[in-house]
XYZ file of C-alpha atoms in Angstrom:
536
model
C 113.188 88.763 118.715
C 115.678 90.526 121.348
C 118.958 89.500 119.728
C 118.742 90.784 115.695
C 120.861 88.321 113.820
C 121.262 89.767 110.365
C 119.311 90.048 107.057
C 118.507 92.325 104.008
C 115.838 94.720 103.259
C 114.475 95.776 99.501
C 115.827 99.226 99.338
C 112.625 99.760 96.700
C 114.142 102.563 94.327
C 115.311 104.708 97.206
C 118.638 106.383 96.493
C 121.620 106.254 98.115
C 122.161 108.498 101.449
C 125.646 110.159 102.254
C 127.021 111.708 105.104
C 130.235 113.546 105.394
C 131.213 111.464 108.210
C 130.530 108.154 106.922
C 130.897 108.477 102.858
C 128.241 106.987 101.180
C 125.686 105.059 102.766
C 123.637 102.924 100.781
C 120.007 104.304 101.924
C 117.481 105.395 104.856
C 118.224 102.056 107.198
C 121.850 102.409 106.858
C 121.532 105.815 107.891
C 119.548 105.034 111.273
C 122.077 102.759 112.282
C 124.966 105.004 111.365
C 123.207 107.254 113.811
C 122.628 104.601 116.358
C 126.432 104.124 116.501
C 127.009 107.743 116.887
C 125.085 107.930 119.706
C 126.183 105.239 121.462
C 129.572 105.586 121.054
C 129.718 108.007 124.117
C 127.811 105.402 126.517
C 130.397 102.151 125.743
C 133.688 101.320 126.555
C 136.609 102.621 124.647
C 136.918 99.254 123.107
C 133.377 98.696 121.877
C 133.384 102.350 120.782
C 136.399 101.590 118.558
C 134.269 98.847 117.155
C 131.583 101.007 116.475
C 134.022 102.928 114.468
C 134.638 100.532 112.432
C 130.875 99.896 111.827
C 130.753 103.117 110.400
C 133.425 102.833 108.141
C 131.810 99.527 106.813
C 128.212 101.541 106.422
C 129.741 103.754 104.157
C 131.734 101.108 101.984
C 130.298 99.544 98.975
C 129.021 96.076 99.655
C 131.090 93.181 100.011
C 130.035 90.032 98.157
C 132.221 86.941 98.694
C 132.670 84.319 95.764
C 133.370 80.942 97.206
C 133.222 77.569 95.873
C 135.391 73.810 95.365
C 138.459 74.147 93.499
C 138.397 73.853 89.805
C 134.829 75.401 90.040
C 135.902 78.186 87.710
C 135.299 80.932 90.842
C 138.408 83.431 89.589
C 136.810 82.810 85.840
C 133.564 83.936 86.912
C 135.188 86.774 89.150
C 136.745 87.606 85.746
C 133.959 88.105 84.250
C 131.743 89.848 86.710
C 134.623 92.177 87.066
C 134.993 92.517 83.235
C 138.421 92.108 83.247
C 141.329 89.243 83.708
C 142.629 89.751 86.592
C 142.402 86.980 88.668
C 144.504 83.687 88.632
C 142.752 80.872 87.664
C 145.494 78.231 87.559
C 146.616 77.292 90.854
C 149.087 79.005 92.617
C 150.002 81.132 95.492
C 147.695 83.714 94.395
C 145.017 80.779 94.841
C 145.439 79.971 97.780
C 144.669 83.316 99.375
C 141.878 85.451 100.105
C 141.961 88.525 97.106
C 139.551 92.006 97.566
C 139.140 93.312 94.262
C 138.036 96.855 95.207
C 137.481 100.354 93.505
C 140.863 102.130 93.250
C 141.322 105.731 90.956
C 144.766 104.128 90.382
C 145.177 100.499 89.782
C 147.507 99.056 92.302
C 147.867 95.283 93.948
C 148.455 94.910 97.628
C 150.035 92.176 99.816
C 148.485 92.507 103.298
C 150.990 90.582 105.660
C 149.272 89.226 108.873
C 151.069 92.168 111.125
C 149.755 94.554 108.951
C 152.151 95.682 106.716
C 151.798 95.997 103.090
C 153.605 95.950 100.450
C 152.610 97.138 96.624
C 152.898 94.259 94.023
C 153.016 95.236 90.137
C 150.805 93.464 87.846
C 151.893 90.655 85.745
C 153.125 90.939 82.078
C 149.542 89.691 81.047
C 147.943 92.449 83.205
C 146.866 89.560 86.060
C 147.905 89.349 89.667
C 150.927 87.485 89.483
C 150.034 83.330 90.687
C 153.585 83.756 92.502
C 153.810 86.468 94.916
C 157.830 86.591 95.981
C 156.877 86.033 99.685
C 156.449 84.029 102.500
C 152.812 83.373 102.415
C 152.638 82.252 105.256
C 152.807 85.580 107.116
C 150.522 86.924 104.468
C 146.549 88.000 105.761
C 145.116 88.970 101.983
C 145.803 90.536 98.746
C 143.906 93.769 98.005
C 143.491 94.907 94.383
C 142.396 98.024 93.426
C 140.922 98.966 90.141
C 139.700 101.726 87.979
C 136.293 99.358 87.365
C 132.701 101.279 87.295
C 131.645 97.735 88.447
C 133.495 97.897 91.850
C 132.429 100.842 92.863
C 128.624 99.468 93.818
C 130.348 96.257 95.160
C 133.628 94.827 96.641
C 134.411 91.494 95.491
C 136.199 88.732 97.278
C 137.803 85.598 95.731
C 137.936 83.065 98.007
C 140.235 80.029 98.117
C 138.938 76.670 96.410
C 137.501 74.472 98.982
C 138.211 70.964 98.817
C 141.934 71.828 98.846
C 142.828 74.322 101.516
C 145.804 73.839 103.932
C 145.197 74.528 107.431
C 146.414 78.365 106.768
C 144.290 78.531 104.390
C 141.480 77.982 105.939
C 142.549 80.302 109.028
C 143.457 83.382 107.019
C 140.145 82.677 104.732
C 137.978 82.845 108.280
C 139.826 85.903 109.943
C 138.732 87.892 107.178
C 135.368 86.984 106.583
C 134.756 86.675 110.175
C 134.065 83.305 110.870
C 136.610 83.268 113.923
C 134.319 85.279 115.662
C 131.853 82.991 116.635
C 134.778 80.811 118.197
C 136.439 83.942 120.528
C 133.507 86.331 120.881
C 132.463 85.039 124.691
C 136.152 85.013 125.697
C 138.136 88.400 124.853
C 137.564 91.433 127.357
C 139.315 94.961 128.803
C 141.060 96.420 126.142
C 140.870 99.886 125.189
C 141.881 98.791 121.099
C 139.877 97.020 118.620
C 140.948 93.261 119.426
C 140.763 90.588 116.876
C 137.230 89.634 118.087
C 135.851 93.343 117.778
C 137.462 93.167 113.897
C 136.212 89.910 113.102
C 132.962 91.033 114.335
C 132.596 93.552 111.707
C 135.029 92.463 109.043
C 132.665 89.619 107.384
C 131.586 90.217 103.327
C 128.116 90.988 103.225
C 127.049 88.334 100.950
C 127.793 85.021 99.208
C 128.017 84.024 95.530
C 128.377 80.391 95.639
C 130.091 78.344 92.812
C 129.179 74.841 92.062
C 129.274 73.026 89.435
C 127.274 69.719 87.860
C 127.538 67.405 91.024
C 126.312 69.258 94.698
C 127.842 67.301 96.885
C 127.109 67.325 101.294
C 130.209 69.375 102.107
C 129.057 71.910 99.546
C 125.788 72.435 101.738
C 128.152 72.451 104.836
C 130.705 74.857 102.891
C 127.749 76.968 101.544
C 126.681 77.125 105.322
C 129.952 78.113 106.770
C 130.247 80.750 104.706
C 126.879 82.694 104.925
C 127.642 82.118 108.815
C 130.957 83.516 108.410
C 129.277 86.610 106.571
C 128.594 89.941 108.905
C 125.030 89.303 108.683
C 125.668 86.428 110.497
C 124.283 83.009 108.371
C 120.951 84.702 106.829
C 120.655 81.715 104.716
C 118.480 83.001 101.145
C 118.775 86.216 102.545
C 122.118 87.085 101.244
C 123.245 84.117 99.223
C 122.382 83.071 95.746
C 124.515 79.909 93.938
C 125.280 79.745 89.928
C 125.739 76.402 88.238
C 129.006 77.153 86.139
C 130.188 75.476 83.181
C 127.227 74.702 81.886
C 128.009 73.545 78.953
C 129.930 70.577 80.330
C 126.505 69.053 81.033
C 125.743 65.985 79.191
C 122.370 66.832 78.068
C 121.152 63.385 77.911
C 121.482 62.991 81.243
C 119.214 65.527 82.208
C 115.285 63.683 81.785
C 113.477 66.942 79.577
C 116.403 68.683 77.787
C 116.002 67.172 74.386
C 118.961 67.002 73.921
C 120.054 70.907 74.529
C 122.827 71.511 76.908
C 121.432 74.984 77.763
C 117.868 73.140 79.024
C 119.373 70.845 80.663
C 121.710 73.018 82.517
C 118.464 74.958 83.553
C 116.919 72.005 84.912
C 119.283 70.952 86.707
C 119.793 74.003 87.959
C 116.663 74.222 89.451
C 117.248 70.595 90.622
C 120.346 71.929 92.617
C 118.327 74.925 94.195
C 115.921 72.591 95.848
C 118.856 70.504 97.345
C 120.677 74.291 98.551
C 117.439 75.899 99.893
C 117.049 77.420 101.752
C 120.866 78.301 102.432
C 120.441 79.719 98.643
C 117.715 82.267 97.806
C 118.259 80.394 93.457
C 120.549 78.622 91.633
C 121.318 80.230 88.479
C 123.374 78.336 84.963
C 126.471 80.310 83.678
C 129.431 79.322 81.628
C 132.012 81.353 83.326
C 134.865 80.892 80.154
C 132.764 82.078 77.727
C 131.940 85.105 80.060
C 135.063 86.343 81.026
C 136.383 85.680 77.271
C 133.420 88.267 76.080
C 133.387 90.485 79.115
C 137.118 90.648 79.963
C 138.124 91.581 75.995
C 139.897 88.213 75.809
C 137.853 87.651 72.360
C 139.156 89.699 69.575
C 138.928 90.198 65.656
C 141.537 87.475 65.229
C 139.404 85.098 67.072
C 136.328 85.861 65.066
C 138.237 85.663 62.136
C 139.176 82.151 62.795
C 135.926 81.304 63.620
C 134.557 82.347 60.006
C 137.309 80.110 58.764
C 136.155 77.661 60.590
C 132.401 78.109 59.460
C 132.899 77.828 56.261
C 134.017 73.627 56.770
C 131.663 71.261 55.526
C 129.347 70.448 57.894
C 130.169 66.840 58.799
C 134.088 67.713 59.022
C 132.803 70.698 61.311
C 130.342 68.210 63.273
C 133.647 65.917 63.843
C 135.695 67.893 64.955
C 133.544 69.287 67.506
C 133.144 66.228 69.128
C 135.884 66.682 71.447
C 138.779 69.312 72.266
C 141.987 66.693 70.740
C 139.911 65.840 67.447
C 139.503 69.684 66.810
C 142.694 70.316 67.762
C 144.348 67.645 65.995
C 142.233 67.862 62.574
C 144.014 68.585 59.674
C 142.466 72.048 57.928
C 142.904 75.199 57.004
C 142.857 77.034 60.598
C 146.323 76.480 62.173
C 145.991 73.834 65.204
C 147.255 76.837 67.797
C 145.139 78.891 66.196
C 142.305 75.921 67.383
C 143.853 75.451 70.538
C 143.423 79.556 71.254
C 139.668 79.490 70.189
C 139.441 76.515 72.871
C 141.287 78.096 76.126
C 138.489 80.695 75.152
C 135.591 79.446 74.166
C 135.575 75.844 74.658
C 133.941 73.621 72.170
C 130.517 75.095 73.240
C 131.639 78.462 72.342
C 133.039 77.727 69.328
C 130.332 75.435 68.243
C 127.562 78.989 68.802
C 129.814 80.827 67.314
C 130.158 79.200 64.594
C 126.133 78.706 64.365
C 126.075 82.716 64.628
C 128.264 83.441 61.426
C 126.712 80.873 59.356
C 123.246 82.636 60.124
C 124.515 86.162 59.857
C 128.075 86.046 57.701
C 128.075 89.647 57.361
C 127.891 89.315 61.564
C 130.683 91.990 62.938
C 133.790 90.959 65.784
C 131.814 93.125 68.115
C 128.116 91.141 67.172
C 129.869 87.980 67.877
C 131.187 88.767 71.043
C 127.674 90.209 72.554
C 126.126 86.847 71.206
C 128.809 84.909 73.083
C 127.982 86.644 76.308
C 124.311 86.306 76.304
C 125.071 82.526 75.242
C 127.030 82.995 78.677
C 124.097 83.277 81.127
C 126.008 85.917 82.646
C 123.493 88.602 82.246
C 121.324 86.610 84.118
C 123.786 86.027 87.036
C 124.125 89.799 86.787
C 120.258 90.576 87.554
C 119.746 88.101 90.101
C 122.811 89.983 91.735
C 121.486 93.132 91.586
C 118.309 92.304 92.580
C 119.275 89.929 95.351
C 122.364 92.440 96.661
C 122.973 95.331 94.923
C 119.252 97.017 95.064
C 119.182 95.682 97.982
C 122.194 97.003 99.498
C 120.895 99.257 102.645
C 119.375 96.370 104.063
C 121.941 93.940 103.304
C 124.255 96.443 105.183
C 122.092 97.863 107.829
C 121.387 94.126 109.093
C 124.907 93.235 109.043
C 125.908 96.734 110.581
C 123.053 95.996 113.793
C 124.578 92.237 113.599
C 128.033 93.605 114.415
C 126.656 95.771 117.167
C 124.956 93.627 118.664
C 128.276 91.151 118.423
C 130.570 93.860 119.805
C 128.360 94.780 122.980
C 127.914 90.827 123.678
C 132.174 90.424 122.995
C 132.034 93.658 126.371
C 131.559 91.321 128.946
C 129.549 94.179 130.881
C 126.070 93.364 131.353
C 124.853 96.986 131.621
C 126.495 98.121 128.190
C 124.581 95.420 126.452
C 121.546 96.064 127.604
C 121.951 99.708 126.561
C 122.430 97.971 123.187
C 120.116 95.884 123.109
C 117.637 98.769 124.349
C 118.717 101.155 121.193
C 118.688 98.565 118.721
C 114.766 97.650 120.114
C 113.614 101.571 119.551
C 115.255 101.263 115.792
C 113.255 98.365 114.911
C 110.112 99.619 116.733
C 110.004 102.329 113.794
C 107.685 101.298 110.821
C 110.866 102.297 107.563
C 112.370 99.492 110.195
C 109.815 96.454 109.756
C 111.516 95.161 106.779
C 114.111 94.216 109.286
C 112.080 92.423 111.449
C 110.943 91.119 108.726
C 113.862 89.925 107.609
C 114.833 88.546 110.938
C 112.474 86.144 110.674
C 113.314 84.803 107.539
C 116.263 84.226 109.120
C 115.018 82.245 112.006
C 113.020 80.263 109.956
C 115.658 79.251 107.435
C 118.208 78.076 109.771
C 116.118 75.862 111.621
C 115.581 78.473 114.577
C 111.809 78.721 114.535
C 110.239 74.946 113.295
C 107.630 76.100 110.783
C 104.872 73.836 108.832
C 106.623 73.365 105.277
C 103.860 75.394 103.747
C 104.110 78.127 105.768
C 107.885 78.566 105.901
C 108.117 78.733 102.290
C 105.566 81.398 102.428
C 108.136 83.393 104.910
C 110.962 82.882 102.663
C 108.851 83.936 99.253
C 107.576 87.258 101.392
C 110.781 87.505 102.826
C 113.481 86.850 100.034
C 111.941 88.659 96.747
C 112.074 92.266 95.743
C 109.085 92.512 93.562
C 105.487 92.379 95.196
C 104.370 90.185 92.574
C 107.000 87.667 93.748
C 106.637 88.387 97.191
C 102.962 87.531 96.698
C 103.149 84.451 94.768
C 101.063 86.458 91.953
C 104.114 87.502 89.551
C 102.211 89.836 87.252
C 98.909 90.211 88.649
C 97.127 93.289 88.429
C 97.355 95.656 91.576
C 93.722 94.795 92.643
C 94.270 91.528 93.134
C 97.687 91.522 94.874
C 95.741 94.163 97.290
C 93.319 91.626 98.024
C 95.545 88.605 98.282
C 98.050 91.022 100.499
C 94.837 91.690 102.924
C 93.477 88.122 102.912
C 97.199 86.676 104.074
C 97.351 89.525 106.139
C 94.294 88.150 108.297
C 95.398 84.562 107.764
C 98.244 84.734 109.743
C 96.889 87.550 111.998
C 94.367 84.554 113.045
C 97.605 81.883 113.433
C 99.393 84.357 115.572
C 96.796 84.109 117.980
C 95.407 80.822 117.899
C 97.176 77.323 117.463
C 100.866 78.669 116.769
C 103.915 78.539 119.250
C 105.315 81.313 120.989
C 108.494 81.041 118.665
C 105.714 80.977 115.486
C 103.783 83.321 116.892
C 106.263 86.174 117.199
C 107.651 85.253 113.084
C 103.632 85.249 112.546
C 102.930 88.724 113.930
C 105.927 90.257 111.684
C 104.738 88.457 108.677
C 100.737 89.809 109.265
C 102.918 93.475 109.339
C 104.470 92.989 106.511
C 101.209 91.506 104.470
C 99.370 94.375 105.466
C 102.056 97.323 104.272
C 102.358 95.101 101.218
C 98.196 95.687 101.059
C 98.462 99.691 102.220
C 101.367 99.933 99.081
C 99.693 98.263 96.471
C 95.772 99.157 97.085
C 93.471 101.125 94.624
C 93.745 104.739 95.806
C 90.345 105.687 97.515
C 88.009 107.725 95.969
């Protein structure tokens, strides 16, 4: 495994690392490559030292996690939420059709990042969202970069991605410039100067990760979408390794058309969630329900006492006037009682008729239930906290691998972008003593989830879902296939897998499986050494 192509590592409760020169690193792994590109930045060209520069920078930057999806998905309303506040256009417009950072700023501010590289500061709309009309020629604009005081953003960077399904030409360019996707086209061709040229940039200017939107229907071009975009990611298309879908607006699902939701939407949208994970894997490490409206109306303090008092208007209706007008969004808009029909209409740009429908079921259980009670149920009716865990476990605990792969991805891009032989073998050489280290095998490890995922390596079915269990879970248990077992019995389980596929390295696999083999014996067997009854 000469060339390393990108992947993640469990940080496993270690804290973060800083160093004056790069700001905060995210762990150990981070903090051998930082020091790899320090000491290699002497022995390469001025170019591909610039580049390394750069790599730093990046190390020391919270992860970058792009949200991408069709149009009309509901990405902004789920960036909303995540965020915790309304920031983000969700009707089309300009705004839409442009790549937008949400970052941590101590001063909120809103950026327009032309293509030259200007910038120019854009205020905030009346409503407190970037504005859907920008004033400019968009045309000649790279990105908008928002800042904000958010505790959320300073773990992670967040970018909202155009709608696919929709995008212009432009689009689609500006959209792969900054993720990096252009680099795969210009990487072989671009050599001799002494400044960081669009290759080196694109090289190391990917997001880190991919939240992917769908929604009830996952059609081919999502697959080929989904792919693009964990190839146009700095850890260059890890597949499960750095991606994880969410099935939003879940409560537009039909639950009779699910086969073993009896008749409840939030079953149904599970199942089918799980449905849409087989078709996605293993570009998708799980496919997870949410109903983005109702979060970003909790989370973003779009639902207020107003709203909760209409809803206790509304639950004291008779049931069967209730049950009718619930049965779609003009019949409960249009019904003549007691809450005013805008008043309706509000509770439905909110809530939706799902929303209102739990609420309602809420106050009539509790009608002493507080503004404040409401809300919380709302969100966990949401599946947002859900989304939330998966992303923490899947990126943000994660996020020293994550970032060291995509870091030694980018270096190993920008010495193959040199054009001179002898500098990227000097590369190649470093990179080989980092991942010779044992704090480095969950790399390798890693690496070979990768190969196997894309296709690279042709595994048995059997055994490459093994590699992408071991591979793409943080928690032994899971890793193991033993969720909850006692330690004991994950030891032994750890050692007996460890000698399976010690045996298939050396007899009856290829050279290709015998390499990922070898890595996954390794990691079986510090699995075993971590989990084992201390000796007596």
């Amino acid at each position: 495994m000469a060339r390393f192509t990108g992947c993640r590592f469990d940080r496993g409760g270690l804290g973060a690392v800083t160093s004056p020169e790069q700001g905060r690193l995210a762990g150990p792994l981070s903090m051998s490559v930082a020091n790899l590109c320090h000491r290699l930045q002497s022995q390469v060209s001025a170019r591909t030292a610039a580049g390394f520069a750069e790599v730093l920078r990046r190390l020391g930057a919270p992860l970058q996690v792009a949200v991408a999806g069709r149009i009309k998905s509901g990405k902004s309303t789920l960036v909303n939420a995540l965020i915790g506040r309304r920031v983000a256009p969700t009707d089309i417009g300009e705004c839409t059709r442009l790549v937008t950072r949400f970052q941590y700023g101590t001063v909120d501010r809103v950026e327009i990042v032309f293509a030259d590289g200007r910038k120019q500061v854009l205020p905030f709309a009346a409503d407190g969202m970037i504005p859907a009309e920008l004033g400019v020629d968009i045309e000649q604009v790279s990105h908008i970069e928002a800042y904000l005081t958010n505790a959320v953003l300073q773990g992670m960077t967040v970018i909202d991605t155009p709608g696919l399904g929709s995008l212009d030409a432009a689009s689609v360019s500006r959209t792969e410039q900054l993720l990096g996707a252009a680099k795969h086209r210009k990487e072989e061709d671009d050599e001799g100067s002494d400044e960081l040229d669009d290759t080196s940039r694109n090289a190391v200017a990917g997001a880190e990760a991919v939240l992917y939107v769908v929604t009830q229907g996952v059609r081919a071009d999502d697959q080929q979408a989904l792919a693009a975009f964990t190839a146009a990611t700095a850890s260059r298309e890890a597949g499960p390794v750095n991606a994880i879908a969410v099935l939003n607006k879940a409560d537009t699902i039909a639950p009779e058309s699910v086969d073993g939701a009896g008749g409840d939407v939030w079953k149904a949208a599970t199942l089918l969630a799980e449905k849409q994970a087989s078709t996605l894997k293993p570009r998708v490490a799980d496919v997870l329900p949410v109903i983005g409206l109702i979060a970003e109306s909790a989370e973003s303090g779009g639902f207020t006492s107003a709203d909760a008092e209409a809803l206790r208007q509304l639950a004291v209706l008779d049931d069967d006037v209730l049950q009718t007008m619930l049965i779609s969004a003009d019949i409960f808009t249009s019904w003549e009682c007691d809450v005013p029909a805008g008043t309706r209409l509000r509770l439905l740009e909110k809530l939706d008729l799902f929303g209102v429908s739990h609420a309602v079921e809420a106050i009539r259980k509790e009608p002493e239930i507080t503004a404040g009670a409401l809300r919380r149920s709302l969100l966990d009716a949401s599946g947002l906290e859900a989304v939330r865990q998966r992303l923490s476990i899947v990126f943000a605990a994660r996020a020293d691998g994550i970032k060291a792969a995509a870091a030694l991805a980018s270096v190993t891009a920008l010495a193959h972008a040199s054009g001179d032989p002898a500098e990227r073998q000097r590369v190649h050489d470093a990179i080989e003593v980092l991942l010779a280290k044992p704090e480095a095998h969950q790399l390798r490890l890693l690496e070979a989830l990768t190969l196997v995922a894309s296709g690279a390596v042709d595994m048995p079915e059997d055994l490459s879902e093994e590699v992408l269990r071991v591979g793409s879970n943080a928690d032994i248990g899971a890793q193991l296939g033993k969720p909850g077992a006692p330690r004991p019995e994950l030891a032994a389980h750890a050692l007996e897998r460890a000698g399976w596929w010690r045996s298939f390295a050396s007899f009856g696999a290829t050279p290709a499986q015998s390499r990922v083999a070898h890595v996954v014996h390794r990691a079986y067997f510090l699995i075993w050494q971590q989990v084992r009854e201390p000796q007596g």
